[in-house]
mmCIF file of C-alpha atoms in Angstrom:
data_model
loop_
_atom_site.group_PDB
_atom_site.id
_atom_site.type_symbol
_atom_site.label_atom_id
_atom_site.label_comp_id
_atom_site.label_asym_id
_atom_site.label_seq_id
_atom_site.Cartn_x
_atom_site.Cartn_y
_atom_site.Cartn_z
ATOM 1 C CA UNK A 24 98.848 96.047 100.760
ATOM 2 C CA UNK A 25 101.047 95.904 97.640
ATOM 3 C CA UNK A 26 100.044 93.626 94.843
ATOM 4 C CA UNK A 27 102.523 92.013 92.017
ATOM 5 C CA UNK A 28 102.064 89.723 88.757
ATOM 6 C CA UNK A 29 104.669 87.209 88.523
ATOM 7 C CA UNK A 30 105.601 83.799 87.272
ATOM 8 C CA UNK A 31 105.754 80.730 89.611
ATOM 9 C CA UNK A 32 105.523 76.778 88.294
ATOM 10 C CA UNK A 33 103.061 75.507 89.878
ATOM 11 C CA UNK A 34 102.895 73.702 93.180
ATOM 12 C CA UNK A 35 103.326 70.227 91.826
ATOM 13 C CA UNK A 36 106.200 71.049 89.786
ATOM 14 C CA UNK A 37 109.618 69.472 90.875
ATOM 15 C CA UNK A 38 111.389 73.038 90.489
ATOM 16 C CA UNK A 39 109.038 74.759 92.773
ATOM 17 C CA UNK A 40 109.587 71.902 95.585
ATOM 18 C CA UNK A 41 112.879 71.956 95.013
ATOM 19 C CA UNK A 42 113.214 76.448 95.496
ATOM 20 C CA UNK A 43 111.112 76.097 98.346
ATOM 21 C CA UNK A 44 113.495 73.607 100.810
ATOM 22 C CA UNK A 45 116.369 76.044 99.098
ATOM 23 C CA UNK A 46 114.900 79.114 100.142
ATOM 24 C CA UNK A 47 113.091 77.910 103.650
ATOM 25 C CA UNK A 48 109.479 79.068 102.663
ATOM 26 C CA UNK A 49 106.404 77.572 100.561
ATOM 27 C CA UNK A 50 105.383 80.867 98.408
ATOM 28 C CA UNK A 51 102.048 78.808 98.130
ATOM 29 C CA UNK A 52 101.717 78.382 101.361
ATOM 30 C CA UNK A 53 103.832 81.109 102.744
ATOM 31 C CA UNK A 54 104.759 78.382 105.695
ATOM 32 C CA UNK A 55 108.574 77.370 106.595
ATOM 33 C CA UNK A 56 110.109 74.471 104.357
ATOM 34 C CA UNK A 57 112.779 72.133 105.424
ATOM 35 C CA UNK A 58 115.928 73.585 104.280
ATOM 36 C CA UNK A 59 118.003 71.252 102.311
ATOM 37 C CA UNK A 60 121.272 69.088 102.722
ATOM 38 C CA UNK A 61 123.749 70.528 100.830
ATOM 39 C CA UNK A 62 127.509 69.270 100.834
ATOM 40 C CA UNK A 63 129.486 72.161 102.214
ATOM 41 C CA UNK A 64 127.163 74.465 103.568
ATOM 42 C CA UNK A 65 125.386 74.327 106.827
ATOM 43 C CA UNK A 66 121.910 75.391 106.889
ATOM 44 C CA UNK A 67 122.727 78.488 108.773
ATOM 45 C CA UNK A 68 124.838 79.628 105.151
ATOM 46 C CA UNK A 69 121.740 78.417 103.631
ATOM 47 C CA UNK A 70 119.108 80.529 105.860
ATOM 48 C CA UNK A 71 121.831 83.572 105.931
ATOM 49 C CA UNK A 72 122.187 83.500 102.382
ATOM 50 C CA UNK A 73 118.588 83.243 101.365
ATOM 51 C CA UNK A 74 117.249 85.509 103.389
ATOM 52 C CA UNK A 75 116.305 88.512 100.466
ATOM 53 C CA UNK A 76 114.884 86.058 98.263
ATOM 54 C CA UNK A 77 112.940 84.161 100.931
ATOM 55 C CA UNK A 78 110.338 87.601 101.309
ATOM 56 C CA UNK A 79 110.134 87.790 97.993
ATOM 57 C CA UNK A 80 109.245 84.018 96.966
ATOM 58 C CA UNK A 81 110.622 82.132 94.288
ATOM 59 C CA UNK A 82 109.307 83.990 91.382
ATOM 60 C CA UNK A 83 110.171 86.049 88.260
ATOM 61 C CA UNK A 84 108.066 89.065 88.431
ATOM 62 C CA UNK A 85 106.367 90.957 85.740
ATOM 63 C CA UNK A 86 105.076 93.919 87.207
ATOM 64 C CA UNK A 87 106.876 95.207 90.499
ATOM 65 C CA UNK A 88 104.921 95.525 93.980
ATOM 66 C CA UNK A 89 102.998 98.497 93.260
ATOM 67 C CA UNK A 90 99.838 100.143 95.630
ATOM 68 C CA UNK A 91 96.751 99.733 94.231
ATOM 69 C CA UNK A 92 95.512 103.019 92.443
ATOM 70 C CA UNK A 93 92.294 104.666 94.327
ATOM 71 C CA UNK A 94 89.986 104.093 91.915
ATOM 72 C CA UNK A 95 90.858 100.198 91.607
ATOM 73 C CA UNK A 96 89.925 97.256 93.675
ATOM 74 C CA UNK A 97 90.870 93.712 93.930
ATOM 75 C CA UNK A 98 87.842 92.318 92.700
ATOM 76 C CA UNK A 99 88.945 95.095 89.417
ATOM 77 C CA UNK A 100 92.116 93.389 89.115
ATOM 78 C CA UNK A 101 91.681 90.057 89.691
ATOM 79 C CA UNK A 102 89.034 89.782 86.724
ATOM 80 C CA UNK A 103 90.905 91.808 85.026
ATOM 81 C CA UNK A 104 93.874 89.658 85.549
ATOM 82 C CA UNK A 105 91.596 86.508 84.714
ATOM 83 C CA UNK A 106 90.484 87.749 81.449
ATOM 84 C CA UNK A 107 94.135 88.923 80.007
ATOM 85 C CA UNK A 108 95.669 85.557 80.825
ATOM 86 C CA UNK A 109 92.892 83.690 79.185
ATOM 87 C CA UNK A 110 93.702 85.705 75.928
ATOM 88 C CA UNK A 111 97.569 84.833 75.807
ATOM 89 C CA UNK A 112 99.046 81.119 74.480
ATOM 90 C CA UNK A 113 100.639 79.213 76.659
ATOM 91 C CA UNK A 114 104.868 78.884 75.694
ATOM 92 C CA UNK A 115 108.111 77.438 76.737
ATOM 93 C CA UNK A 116 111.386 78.404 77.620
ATOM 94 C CA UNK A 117 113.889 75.713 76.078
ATOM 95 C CA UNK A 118 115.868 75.420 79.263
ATOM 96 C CA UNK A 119 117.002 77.376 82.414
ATOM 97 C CA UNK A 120 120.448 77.867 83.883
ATOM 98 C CA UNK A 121 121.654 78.945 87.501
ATOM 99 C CA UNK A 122 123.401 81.846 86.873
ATOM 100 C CA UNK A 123 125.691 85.109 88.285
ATOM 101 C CA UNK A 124 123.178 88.175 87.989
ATOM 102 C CA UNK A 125 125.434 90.641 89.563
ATOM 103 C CA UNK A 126 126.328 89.255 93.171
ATOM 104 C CA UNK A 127 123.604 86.961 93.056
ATOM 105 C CA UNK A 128 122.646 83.609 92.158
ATOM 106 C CA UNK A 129 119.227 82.781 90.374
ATOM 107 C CA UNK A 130 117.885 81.151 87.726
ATOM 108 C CA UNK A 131 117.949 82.423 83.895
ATOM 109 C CA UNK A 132 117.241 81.104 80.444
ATOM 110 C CA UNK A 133 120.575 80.098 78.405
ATOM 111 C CA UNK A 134 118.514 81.987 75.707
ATOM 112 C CA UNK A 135 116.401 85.226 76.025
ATOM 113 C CA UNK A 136 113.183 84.189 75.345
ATOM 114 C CA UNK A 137 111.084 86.557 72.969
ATOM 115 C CA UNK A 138 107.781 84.830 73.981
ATOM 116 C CA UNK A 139 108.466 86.303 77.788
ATOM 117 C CA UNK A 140 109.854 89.379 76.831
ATOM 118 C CA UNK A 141 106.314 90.168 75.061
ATOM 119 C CA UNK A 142 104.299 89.208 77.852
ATOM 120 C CA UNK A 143 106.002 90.949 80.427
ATOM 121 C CA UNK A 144 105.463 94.161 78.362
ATOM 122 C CA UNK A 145 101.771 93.089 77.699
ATOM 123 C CA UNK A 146 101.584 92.914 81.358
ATOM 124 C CA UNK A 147 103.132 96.216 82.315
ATOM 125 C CA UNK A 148 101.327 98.025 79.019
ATOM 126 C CA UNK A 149 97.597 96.194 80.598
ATOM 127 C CA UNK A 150 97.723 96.855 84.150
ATOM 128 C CA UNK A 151 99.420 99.911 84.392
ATOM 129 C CA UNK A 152 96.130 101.499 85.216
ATOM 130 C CA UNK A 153 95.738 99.635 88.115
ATOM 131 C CA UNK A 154 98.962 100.985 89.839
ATOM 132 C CA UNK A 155 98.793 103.854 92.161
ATOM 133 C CA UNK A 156 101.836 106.704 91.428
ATOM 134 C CA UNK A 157 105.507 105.919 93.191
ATOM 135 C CA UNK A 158 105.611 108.118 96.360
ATOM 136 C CA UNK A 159 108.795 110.499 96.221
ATOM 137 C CA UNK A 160 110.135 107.639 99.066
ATOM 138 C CA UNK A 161 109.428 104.702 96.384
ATOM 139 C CA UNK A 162 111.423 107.205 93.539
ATOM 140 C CA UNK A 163 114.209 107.533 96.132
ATOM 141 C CA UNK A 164 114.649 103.772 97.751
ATOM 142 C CA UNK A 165 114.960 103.292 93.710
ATOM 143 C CA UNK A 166 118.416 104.934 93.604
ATOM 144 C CA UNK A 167 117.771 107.163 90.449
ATOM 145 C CA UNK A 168 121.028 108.363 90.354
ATOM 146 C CA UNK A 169 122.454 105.039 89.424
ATOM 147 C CA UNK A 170 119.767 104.401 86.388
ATOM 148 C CA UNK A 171 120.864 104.601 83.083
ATOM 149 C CA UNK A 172 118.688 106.966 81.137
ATOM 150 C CA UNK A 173 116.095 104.198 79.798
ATOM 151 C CA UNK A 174 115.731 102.640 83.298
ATOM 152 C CA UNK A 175 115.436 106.650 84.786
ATOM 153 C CA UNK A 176 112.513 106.714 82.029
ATOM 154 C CA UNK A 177 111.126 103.506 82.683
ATOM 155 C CA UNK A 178 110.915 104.250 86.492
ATOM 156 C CA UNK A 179 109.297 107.708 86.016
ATOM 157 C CA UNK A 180 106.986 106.615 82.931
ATOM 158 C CA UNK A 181 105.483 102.625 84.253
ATOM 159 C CA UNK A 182 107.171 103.137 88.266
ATOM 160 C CA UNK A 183 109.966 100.158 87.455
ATOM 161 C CA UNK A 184 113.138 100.841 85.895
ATOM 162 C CA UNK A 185 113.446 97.204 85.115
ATOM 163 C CA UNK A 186 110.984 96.628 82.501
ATOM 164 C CA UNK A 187 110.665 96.874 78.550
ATOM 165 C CA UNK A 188 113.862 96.611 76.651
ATOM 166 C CA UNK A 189 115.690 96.568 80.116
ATOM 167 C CA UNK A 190 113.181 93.867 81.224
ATOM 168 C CA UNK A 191 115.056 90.112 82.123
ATOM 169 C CA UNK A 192 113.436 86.672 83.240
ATOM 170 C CA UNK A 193 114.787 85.711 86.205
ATOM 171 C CA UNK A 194 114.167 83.906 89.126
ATOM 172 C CA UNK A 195 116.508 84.331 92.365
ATOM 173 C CA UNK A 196 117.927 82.296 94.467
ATOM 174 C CA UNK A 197 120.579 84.297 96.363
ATOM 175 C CA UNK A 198 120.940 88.094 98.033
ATOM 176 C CA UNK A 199 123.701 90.148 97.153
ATOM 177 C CA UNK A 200 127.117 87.592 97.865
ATOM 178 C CA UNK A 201 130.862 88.306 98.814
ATOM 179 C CA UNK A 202 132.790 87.229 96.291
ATOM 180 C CA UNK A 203 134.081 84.165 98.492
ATOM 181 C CA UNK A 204 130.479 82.958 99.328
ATOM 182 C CA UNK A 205 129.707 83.374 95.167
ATOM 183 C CA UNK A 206 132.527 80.735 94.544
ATOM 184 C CA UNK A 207 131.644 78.473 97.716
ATOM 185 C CA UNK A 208 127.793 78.460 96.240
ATOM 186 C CA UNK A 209 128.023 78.480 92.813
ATOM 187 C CA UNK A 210 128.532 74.490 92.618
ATOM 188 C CA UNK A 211 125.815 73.063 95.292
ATOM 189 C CA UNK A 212 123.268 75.225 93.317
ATOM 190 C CA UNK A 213 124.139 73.689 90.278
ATOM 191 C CA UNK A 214 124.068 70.228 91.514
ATOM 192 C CA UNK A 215 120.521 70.842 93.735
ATOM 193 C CA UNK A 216 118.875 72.642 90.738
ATOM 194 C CA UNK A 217 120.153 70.842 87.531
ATOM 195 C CA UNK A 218 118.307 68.180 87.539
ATOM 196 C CA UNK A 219 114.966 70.561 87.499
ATOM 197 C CA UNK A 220 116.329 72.014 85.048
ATOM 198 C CA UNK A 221 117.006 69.229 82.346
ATOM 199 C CA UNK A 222 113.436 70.249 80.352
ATOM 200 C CA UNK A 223 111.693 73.503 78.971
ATOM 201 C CA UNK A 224 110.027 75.242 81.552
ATOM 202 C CA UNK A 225 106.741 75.698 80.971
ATOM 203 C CA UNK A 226 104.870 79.340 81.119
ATOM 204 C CA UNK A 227 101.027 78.545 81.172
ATOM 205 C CA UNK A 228 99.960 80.473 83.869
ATOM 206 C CA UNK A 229 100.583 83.914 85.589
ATOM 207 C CA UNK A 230 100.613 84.655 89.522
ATOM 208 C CA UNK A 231 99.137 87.307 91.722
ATOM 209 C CA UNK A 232 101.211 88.025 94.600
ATOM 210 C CA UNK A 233 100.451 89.960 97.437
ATOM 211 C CA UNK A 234 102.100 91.539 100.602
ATOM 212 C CA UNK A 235 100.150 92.432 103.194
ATOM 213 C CA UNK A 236 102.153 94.913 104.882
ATOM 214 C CA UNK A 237 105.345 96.645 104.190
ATOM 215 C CA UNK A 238 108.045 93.945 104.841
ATOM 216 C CA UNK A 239 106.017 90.890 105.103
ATOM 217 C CA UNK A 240 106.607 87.850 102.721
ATOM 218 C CA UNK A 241 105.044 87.677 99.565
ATOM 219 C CA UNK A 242 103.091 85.333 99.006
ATOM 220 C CA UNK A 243 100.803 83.664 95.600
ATOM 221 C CA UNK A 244 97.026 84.869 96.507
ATOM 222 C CA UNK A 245 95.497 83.676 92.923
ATOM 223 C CA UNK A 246 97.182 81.716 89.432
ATOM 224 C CA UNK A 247 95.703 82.449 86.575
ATOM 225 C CA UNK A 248 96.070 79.799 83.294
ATOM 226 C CA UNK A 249 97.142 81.281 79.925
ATOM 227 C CA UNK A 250 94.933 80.148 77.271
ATOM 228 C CA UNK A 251 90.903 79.781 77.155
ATOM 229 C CA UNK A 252 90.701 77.088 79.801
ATOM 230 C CA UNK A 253 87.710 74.980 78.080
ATOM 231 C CA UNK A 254 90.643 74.583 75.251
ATOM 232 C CA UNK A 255 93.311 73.771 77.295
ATOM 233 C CA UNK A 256 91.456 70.960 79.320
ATOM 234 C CA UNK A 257 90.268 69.738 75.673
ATOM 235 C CA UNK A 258 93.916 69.465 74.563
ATOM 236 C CA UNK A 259 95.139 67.636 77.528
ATOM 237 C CA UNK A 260 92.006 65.311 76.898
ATOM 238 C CA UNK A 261 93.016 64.430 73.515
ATOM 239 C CA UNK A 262 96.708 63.706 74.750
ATOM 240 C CA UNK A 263 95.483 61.289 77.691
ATOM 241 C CA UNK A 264 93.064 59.933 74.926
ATOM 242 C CA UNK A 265 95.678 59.698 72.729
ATOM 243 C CA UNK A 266 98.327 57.525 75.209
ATOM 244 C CA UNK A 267 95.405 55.555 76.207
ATOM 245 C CA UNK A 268 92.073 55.020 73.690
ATOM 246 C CA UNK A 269 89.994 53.630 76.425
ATOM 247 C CA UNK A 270 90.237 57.297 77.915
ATOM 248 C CA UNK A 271 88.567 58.377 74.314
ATOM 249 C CA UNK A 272 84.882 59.676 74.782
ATOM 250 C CA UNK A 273 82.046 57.470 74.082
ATOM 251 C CA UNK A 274 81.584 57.900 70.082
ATOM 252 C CA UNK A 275 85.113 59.446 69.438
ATOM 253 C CA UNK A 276 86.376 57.802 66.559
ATOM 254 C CA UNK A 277 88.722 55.105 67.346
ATOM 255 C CA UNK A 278 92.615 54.807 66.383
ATOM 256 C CA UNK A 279 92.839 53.370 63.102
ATOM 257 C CA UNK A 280 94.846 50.253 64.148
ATOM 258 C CA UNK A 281 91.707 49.596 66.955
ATOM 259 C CA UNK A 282 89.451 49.607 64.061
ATOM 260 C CA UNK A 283 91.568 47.480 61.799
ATOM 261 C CA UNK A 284 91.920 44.955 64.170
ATOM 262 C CA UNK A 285 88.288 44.894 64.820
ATOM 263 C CA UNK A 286 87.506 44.051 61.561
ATOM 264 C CA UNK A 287 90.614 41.577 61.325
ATOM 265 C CA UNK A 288 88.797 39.560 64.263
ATOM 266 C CA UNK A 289 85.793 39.491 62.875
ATOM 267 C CA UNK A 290 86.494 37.289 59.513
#
């Protein structure tokens, strides 16, 4: 079994309904979704063109799939997991764009975000312990001898050659494309994703994926809220009290206009 710590909105959110039908699989669920209509493209094109993504999940990963190290468990990681995402802030990401990363399609922010590039380091600094050494088969399926000499470095020193400075938030939504299928795509992505796209994307929680054999989909096993959850449900109680008073607790003080209009109707 190979573990990885990712970001995925959660499975409520519009965006993660919406990659789901696009890539033919629930990564909640792990079960087949209805693939979408999409002008120009039947949903063969659609299944054919999805298919590397669709194992993966719709995701932006953190820390690679990596073997658990012998002395770890699950149980080890999971609280460990549990514990570091209580001690980050939640943060947002003014606004994704579907965009060319090399012959693909996926999503990225118009602007890097600092916030993310932190906490994927965090994330590869914290649980680095918890990953077992690349096999001399994992080093070669990596291609060394196409790394540049930070992402040679990086795959030697934390088994990833994609992290650190050469780390970059993305979420895919294509395989590898001819350059005819990249210009036959490019527009019925934009129109299917935009409108999920049109506010920040919020990063309040991180996700444990897991694949149970070599080659199986990947699928969420656990999500894991940023932030002391006690204090986020006490925020979002003061913002429901705050749209609606009669929501307040019983001896919260009340709105000021409430109270002047109490005393108003009493003279």
């Amino acid at each position: 079994m190979r573990y990885a710590i990712c970001f995925t909105p959660p499975m409520a959110d519009p965006l993660s309904a919406t990659a789901a039908s696009w890539l033919g699989r629930n990564v909640y669920s792990g079960e087949p979704a209805e693939l979408p209509s999409v002008a120009g493209l039947s949903a063969a094109d659609v299944a054919y063109h999805t298919a590397v993504p669709r194992r993966f999940g719709f995701h932006a990963v953190m820390m690679s799939p990596f073997r658990l190290h012998p002395d770890m468990t699950e149980p080890k990681l999971l609280k460990a997991l549990m514990h570091f995402a209580g001690a980050q802030t939640p943060f947002e990401i003014d606004r994704l764009e579907v965009a060319r990363i090399g012959r693909c399609f996926g999503l990225m922010p118009q602007v890097p975000s600092t916030a993310m590039h932190l906490l994927a380091a965090n994330v590869i600094q914290e649980f680095d312990a918890f990953r077992a050494p690349l096999s001399e088969d994992e080093i070669e399926r990596s291609d060394p001898d196409r790394l540049t000499a930070p992402q040679f470095s990086n795959l030697h020193r934390w088994g990833d050659p994609h992290v650190m400075d050469e780390y970059r938030f993305h979420m895919m939504l294509t395989g590898p494309l001819a350059p005819d299928a990249m210009r036959r795509l490019e527009a019925p992505l934009r129109d299917l994703f935009e409108p999920c796209l049109s506010k920040p994307l919020s990063i309040g929680s991180l996700a444990l994926f897991v694949e149970q054999e070599t080659g199986a989909p990947m699928r969420v096993h656990s999500q894991h809220p940023l932030g002391k959850i006690s204090t986020n449900t006490r925020a979002e109680r003061a913002k429901r009290a705050a749209a609606d008073p009669s929501l307040a607790p019983q001896g919260a003080v009340r709105p000021l206009p409430l109270i002047v209009a109490a005393l108003m109707a009493q003279r």
